[in-house]
Amino acid sequence: MPFECRGCWHVWEEEYVVGHVHDRRGREREIWLRRGLPALPPSPGAVSCPRCGSQQATMFPEGYLARHPELIPPPHPSEPDETPLLSPVRKPLHSWLT
């Protein structure tokens, strides 16, 4: 299931497995597993961001990231651009103004 953190805007996917079991009374129940451990069903408040720990995550429909690969962060940070930055603000005419 794809998620996006509203704190740091990190996008990630969590895989959930849903099992169906019958309890002692014969009623069917769902068991949700994440990373092989029992988990709450995915909901915005039940998921923590793996980057910043925030619990303010939004969910996307299944398969959303496959249709929008531009949202998936690259595995390695990009190389910094060595081009010097130039300010659009003019320098003062007189040095005593700075």
PDB file of N, CA, C and O in Angstrom, residues 23-52:
ATOM      1  N   ASP A  23     -12.772 -18.003  14.118  1.00  0.00           N
ATOM      2  CA  ASP A  23     -12.556 -18.023  15.563  1.00  0.00           C
ATOM      3  C   ASP A  23     -13.248 -19.243  16.169  1.00  0.00           C
ATOM      4  O   ASP A  23     -13.788 -20.087  15.456  1.00  0.00           O
ATOM      5  N   ARG A  24     -13.242 -19.330  17.492  1.00  0.00           N
ATOM      6  CA  ARG A  24     -13.807 -20.502  18.189  1.00  0.00           C
ATOM      7  C   ARG A  24     -15.302 -20.676  17.930  1.00  0.00           C
ATOM      8  O   ARG A  24     -15.832 -21.772  18.045  1.00  0.00           O
ATOM      9  N   ARG A  25     -15.964 -19.586  17.603  1.00  0.00           N
ATOM     10  CA  ARG A  25     -17.411 -19.661  17.359  1.00  0.00           C
ATOM     11  C   ARG A  25     -17.737 -19.856  15.887  1.00  0.00           C
ATOM     12  O   ARG A  25     -18.896 -19.812  15.498  1.00  0.00           O
ATOM     13  N   GLY A  26     -16.709 -20.002  15.071  1.00  0.00           N
ATOM     14  CA  GLY A  26     -16.931 -20.258  13.654  1.00  0.00           C
ATOM     15  C   GLY A  26     -17.073 -19.009  12.803  1.00  0.00           C
ATOM     16  O   GLY A  26     -17.341 -19.097  11.617  1.00  0.00           O
ATOM     17  N   ARG A  27     -16.908 -17.835  13.410  1.00  0.00           N
ATOM     18  CA  ARG A  27     -17.006 -16.589  12.644  1.00  0.00           C
ATOM     19  C   ARG A  27     -15.686 -16.326  11.919  1.00  0.00           C
ATOM     20  O   ARG A  27     -14.611 -16.528  12.478  1.00  0.00           O
ATOM     21  N   GLU A  28     -15.812 -15.840  10.707  1.00  0.00           N
ATOM     22  CA  GLU A  28     -14.610 -15.521   9.934  1.00  0.00           C
ATOM     23  C   GLU A  28     -14.060 -14.171  10.388  1.00  0.00           C
ATOM     24  O   GLU A  28     -14.797 -13.217  10.586  1.00  0.00           O
ATOM     25  N   ARG A  29     -12.750 -14.121  10.559  1.00  0.00           N
ATOM     26  CA  ARG A  29     -12.070 -12.893  10.969  1.00  0.00           C
ATOM     27  C   ARG A  29     -10.900 -12.640  10.036  1.00  0.00           C
ATOM     28  O   ARG A  29     -10.354 -13.559   9.450  1.00  0.00           O
ATOM     29  N   GLU A  30     -10.531 -11.384   9.937  1.00  0.00           N
ATOM     30  CA  GLU A  30      -9.360 -11.003   9.153  1.00  0.00           C
ATOM     31  C   GLU A  30      -8.194 -10.768  10.095  1.00  0.00           C
ATOM     32  O   GLU A  30      -8.349 -10.180  11.169  1.00  0.00           O
ATOM     33  N   ILE A  31      -7.027 -11.208   9.684  1.00  0.00           N
ATOM     34  CA  ILE A  31      -5.795 -10.919  10.408  1.00  0.00           C
ATOM     35  C   ILE A  31      -4.871 -10.202   9.443  1.00  0.00           C
ATOM     36  O   ILE A  31      -4.594 -10.690   8.339  1.00  0.00           O
ATOM     37  N   TRP A  32      -4.421  -9.019   9.830  1.00  0.00           N
ATOM     38  CA  TRP A  32      -3.521  -8.213   9.001  1.00  0.00           C
ATOM     39  C   TRP A  32      -2.095  -8.417   9.487  1.00  0.00           C
ATOM     40  O   TRP A  32      -1.821  -8.369  10.686  1.00  0.00           O
ATOM     41  N   LEU A  33      -1.188  -8.639   8.542  1.00  0.00           N
ATOM     42  CA  LEU A  33       0.227  -8.811   8.853  1.00  0.00           C
ATOM     43  C   LEU A  33       1.038  -7.792   8.065  1.00  0.00           C
ATOM     44  O   LEU A  33       0.769  -7.542   6.885  1.00  0.00           O
ATOM     45  N   ARG A  34       2.031  -7.205   8.738  1.00  0.00           N
ATOM     46  CA  ARG A  34       2.991  -6.312   8.086  1.00  0.00           C
ATOM     47  C   ARG A  34       4.373  -6.757   8.545  1.00  0.00           C
ATOM     48  O   ARG A  34       4.629  -6.848   9.738  1.00  0.00           O
ATOM     49  N   ARG A  35       5.226  -7.055   7.584  1.00  0.00           N
ATOM     50  CA  ARG A  35       6.564  -7.587   7.876  1.00  0.00           C
ATOM     51  C   ARG A  35       6.478  -8.872   8.696  1.00  0.00           C
ATOM     52  O   ARG A  35       7.307  -9.142   9.557  1.00  0.00           O
ATOM     53  N   GLY A  36       5.413  -9.652   8.471  1.00  0.00           N
ATOM     54  CA  GLY A  36       5.252 -10.932   9.146  1.00  0.00           C
ATOM     55  C   GLY A  36       4.694 -10.851  10.550  1.00  0.00           C
ATOM     56  O   GLY A  36       4.547 -11.866  11.213  1.00  0.00           O
ATOM     57  N   LEU A  37       4.371  -9.641  11.023  1.00  0.00           N
ATOM     58  CA  LEU A  37       3.848  -9.462  12.375  1.00  0.00           C
ATOM     59  C   LEU A  37       2.421  -8.944  12.332  1.00  0.00           C
ATOM     60  O   LEU A  37       2.051  -8.201  11.418  1.00  0.00           O
ATOM     61  N   PRO A  38       1.596  -9.298  13.312  1.00  0.00           N
ATOM     62  CA  PRO A  38       0.227  -8.768  13.345  1.00  0.00           C
ATOM     63  C   PRO A  38       0.240  -7.243  13.377  1.00  0.00           C
ATOM     64  O   PRO A  38       1.078  -6.627  14.035  1.00  0.00           O
ATOM     65  N   ALA A  39      -0.657  -6.649  12.626  1.00  0.00           N
ATOM     66  CA  ALA A  39      -0.710  -5.185  12.526  1.00  0.00           C
ATOM     67  C   ALA A  39      -2.159  -4.742  12.424  1.00  0.00           C
ATOM     68  O   ALA A  39      -3.049  -5.520  12.083  1.00  0.00           O
ATOM     69  N   LEU A  40      -2.367  -3.465  12.733  1.00  0.00           N
ATOM     70  CA  LEU A  40      -3.685  -2.874  12.505  1.00  0.00           C
ATOM     71  C   LEU A  40      -3.902  -2.727  11.004  1.00  0.00           C
ATOM     72  O   LEU A  40      -2.934  -2.563  10.242  1.00  0.00           O
ATOM     73  N   PRO A  41      -5.142  -2.767  10.553  1.00  0.00           N
ATOM     74  CA  PRO A  41      -5.381  -2.506   9.127  1.00  0.00           C
ATOM     75  C   PRO A  41      -4.831  -1.128   8.763  1.00  0.00           C
ATOM     76  O   PRO A  41      -4.845  -0.206   9.585  1.00  0.00           O
ATOM     77  N   PRO A  42      -4.312  -0.984   7.548  1.00  0.00           N
ATOM     78  CA  PRO A  42      -3.717   0.305   7.171  1.00  0.00           C
ATOM     79  C   PRO A  42      -4.739   1.427   7.202  1.00  0.00           C
ATOM     80  O   PRO A  42      -5.830   1.314   6.674  1.00  0.00           O
ATOM     81  N   SER A  43      -4.368   2.489   7.881  1.00  0.00           N
ATOM     82  CA  SER A  43      -5.174   3.699   7.928  1.00  0.00           C
ATOM     83  C   SER A  43      -4.208   4.847   8.175  1.00  0.00           C
ATOM     84  O   SER A  43      -3.106   4.632   8.675  1.00  0.00           O
ATOM     85  N   PRO A  44      -4.584   6.063   7.809  1.00  0.00           N
ATOM     86  CA  PRO A  44      -3.647   7.181   7.956  1.00  0.00           C
ATOM     87  C   PRO A  44      -3.069   7.354   9.356  1.00  0.00           C
ATOM     88  O   PRO A  44      -1.911   7.663   9.516  1.00  0.00           O
ATOM     89  N   GLY A  45      -3.811   7.121  10.406  1.00  0.00           N
ATOM     90  CA  GLY A  45      -3.300   7.322  11.754  1.00  0.00           C
ATOM     91  C   GLY A  45      -2.529   6.143  12.316  1.00  0.00           C
ATOM     92  O   GLY A  45      -1.873   6.251  13.336  1.00  0.00           O
ATOM     93  N   ALA A  46      -2.577   4.989  11.655  1.00  0.00           N
ATOM     94  CA  ALA A  46      -1.944   3.784  12.188  1.00  0.00           C
ATOM     95  C   ALA A  46      -0.563   3.530  11.597  1.00  0.00           C
ATOM     96  O   ALA A  46       0.085   2.572  11.971  1.00  0.00           O
ATOM     97  N   VAL A  47      -0.104   4.383  10.694  1.00  0.00           N
ATOM     98  CA  VAL A  47       1.171   4.170  10.013  1.00  0.00           C
ATOM     99  C   VAL A  47       2.128   5.299  10.356  1.00  0.00           C
ATOM    100  O   VAL A  47       1.756   6.466  10.329  1.00  0.00           O
ATOM    101  N   SER A  48       3.362   4.940  10.701  1.00  0.00           N
ATOM    102  CA  SER A  48       4.387   5.938  11.001  1.00  0.00           C
ATOM    103  C   SER A  48       5.345   6.060   9.825  1.00  0.00           C
ATOM    104  O   SER A  48       5.718   5.066   9.205  1.00  0.00           O
ATOM    105  N   CYS A  49       5.774   7.273   9.547  1.00  0.00           N
ATOM    106  CA  CYS A  49       6.728   7.525   8.475  1.00  0.00           C
ATOM    107  C   CYS A  49       8.074   6.895   8.840  1.00  0.00           C
ATOM    108  O   CYS A  49       8.590   7.147   9.930  1.00  0.00           O
ATOM    109  N   PRO A  50       8.666   6.098   7.945  1.00  0.00           N
ATOM    110  CA  PRO A  50       9.963   5.498   8.263  1.00  0.00           C
ATOM    111  C   PRO A  50      11.102   6.517   8.289  1.00  0.00           C
ATOM    112  O   PRO A  50      12.151   6.248   8.839  1.00  0.00           O
ATOM    113  N   ARG A  51      10.886   7.693   7.717  1.00  0.00           N
ATOM    114  CA  ARG A  51      11.946   8.709   7.701  1.00  0.00           C
ATOM    115  C   ARG A  51      11.901   9.603   8.938  1.00  0.00           C
ATOM    116  O   ARG A  51      12.902   9.783   9.609  1.00  0.00           O
ATOM    117  N   CYS A  52      10.727  10.185   9.262  1.00  0.00           N
ATOM    118  CA  CYS A  52      10.672  11.167  10.361  1.00  0.00           C
ATOM    119  C   CYS A  52       9.832  10.701  11.554  1.00  0.00           C
ATOM    120  O   CYS A  52       9.813  11.364  12.576  1.00  0.00           O
TER     121      CYS A  52
END
